[in-house]
Coordinates of C-alpha atoms in Angstrom, one line a residue:
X432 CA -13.6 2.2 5.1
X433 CA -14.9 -1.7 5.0
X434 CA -17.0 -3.0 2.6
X435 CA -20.6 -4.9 2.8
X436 CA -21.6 -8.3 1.6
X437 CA -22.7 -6.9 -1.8
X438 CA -19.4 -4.2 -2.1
X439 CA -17.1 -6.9 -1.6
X440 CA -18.8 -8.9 -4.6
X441 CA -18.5 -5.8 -6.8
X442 CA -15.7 -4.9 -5.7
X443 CA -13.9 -8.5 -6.8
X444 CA -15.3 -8.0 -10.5
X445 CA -13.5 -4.3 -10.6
X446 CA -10.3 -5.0 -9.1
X447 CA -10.1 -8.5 -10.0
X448 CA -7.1 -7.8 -12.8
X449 CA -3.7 -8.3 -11.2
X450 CA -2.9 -4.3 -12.4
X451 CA -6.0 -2.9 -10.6
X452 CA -5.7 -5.1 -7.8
X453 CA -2.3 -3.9 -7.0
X454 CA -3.6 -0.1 -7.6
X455 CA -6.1 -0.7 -5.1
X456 CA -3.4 -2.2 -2.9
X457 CA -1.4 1.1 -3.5
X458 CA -4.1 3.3 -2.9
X459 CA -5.0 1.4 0.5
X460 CA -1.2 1.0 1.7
X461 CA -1.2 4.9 3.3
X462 CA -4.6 4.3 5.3
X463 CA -2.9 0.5 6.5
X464 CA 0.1 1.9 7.5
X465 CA -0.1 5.5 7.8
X466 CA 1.2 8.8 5.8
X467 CA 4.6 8.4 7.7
X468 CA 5.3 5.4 6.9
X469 CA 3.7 5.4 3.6
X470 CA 6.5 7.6 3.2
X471 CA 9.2 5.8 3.8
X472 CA 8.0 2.8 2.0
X473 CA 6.8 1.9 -1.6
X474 CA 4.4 -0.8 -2.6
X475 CA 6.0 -2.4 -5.2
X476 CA 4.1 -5.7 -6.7
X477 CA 1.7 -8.7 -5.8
X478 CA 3.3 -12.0 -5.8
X479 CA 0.3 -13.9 -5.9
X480 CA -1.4 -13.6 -2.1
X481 CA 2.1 -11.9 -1.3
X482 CA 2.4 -8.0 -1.2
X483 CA 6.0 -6.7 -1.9
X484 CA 6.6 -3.6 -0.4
X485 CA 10.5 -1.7 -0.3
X486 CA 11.8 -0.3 2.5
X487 CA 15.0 1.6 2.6
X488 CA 16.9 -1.0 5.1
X489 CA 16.9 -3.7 7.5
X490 CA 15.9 -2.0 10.4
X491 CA 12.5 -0.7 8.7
X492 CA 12.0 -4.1 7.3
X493 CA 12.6 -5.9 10.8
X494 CA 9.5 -3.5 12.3
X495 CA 7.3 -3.8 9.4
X496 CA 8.1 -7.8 9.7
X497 CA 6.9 -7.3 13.5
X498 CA 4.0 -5.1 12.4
X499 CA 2.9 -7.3 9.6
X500 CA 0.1 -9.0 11.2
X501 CA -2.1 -5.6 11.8
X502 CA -1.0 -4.7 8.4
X503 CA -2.2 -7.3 6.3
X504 CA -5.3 -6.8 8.8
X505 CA -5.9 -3.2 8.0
X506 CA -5.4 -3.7 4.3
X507 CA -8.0 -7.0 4.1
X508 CA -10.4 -4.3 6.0
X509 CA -9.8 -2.2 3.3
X510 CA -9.7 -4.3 0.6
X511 CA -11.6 -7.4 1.6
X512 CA -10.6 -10.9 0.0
X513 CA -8.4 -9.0 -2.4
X514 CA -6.1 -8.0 0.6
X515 CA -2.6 -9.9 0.4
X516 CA -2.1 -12.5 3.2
X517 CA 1.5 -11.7 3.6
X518 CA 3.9 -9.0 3.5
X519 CA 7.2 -9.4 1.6
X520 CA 9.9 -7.1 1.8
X521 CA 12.9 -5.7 -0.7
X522 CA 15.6 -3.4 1.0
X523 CA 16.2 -0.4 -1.7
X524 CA 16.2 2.8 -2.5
X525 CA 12.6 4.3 -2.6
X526 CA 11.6 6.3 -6.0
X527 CA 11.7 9.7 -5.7
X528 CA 8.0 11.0 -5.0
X529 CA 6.0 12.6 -7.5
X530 CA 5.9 16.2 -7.9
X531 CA 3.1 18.0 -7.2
X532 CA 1.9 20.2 -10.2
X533 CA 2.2 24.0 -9.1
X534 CA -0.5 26.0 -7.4
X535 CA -3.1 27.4 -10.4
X536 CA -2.0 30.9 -10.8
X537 CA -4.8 33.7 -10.3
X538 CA -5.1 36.6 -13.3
X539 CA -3.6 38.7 -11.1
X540 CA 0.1 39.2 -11.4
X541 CA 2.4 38.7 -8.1

């Protein structure tokens, strides 16, 4: 998903608040990196052209550091100019995910 001369000109007036820019970012950081690693990671804030990102220790922030170049590619793809230029990185504990609500239940009982 890329977007066109004229997308990337609408897209900059939606997303150009800091809060929606970084929701944008969130949203985009699975299709950058991946549902694996989007799984073991957590985007976490933009520091002005800088996107911080948690990882759980020094050995995933040593390969995203040697993958950061075709990230930052993949989410400028996505995102245009309001991709970050960098990656930064935090070493942490990731938040738990969020649950997903239950199945809808059918009329019928089980």
């Amino acid at each position: 998903m890329t977007f066109d001369r004229a997308g990337k000109g609408l897209a900059a007036r939606i997303f150009r608040a800091e809060p929606a820019r970084l929701a944008l970012l969130r949203s985009a950081w699975p299709h950058a990196v991946g549902s694996e690693l989007a799984r073991r990671t957590e985007v976490l804030a933009l520091e002005g052209r800088t996107l911080r990102v948690r990882v759980p220790d020094a050995s995933w922030r040593k390969v995203l550091h040697r993958m950061q170049p075709q990230i930052v590619a993949r989410l400028r793809g996505i995102a245009g100019d309001l991709g970050p230029s960098r990656l930064g990185f935090s070493e942490g504990q990731l938040a738990a995910p969020a649950e997903e609500p239950p199945a809808a239940m059918s009329g019928r009982p089980p």
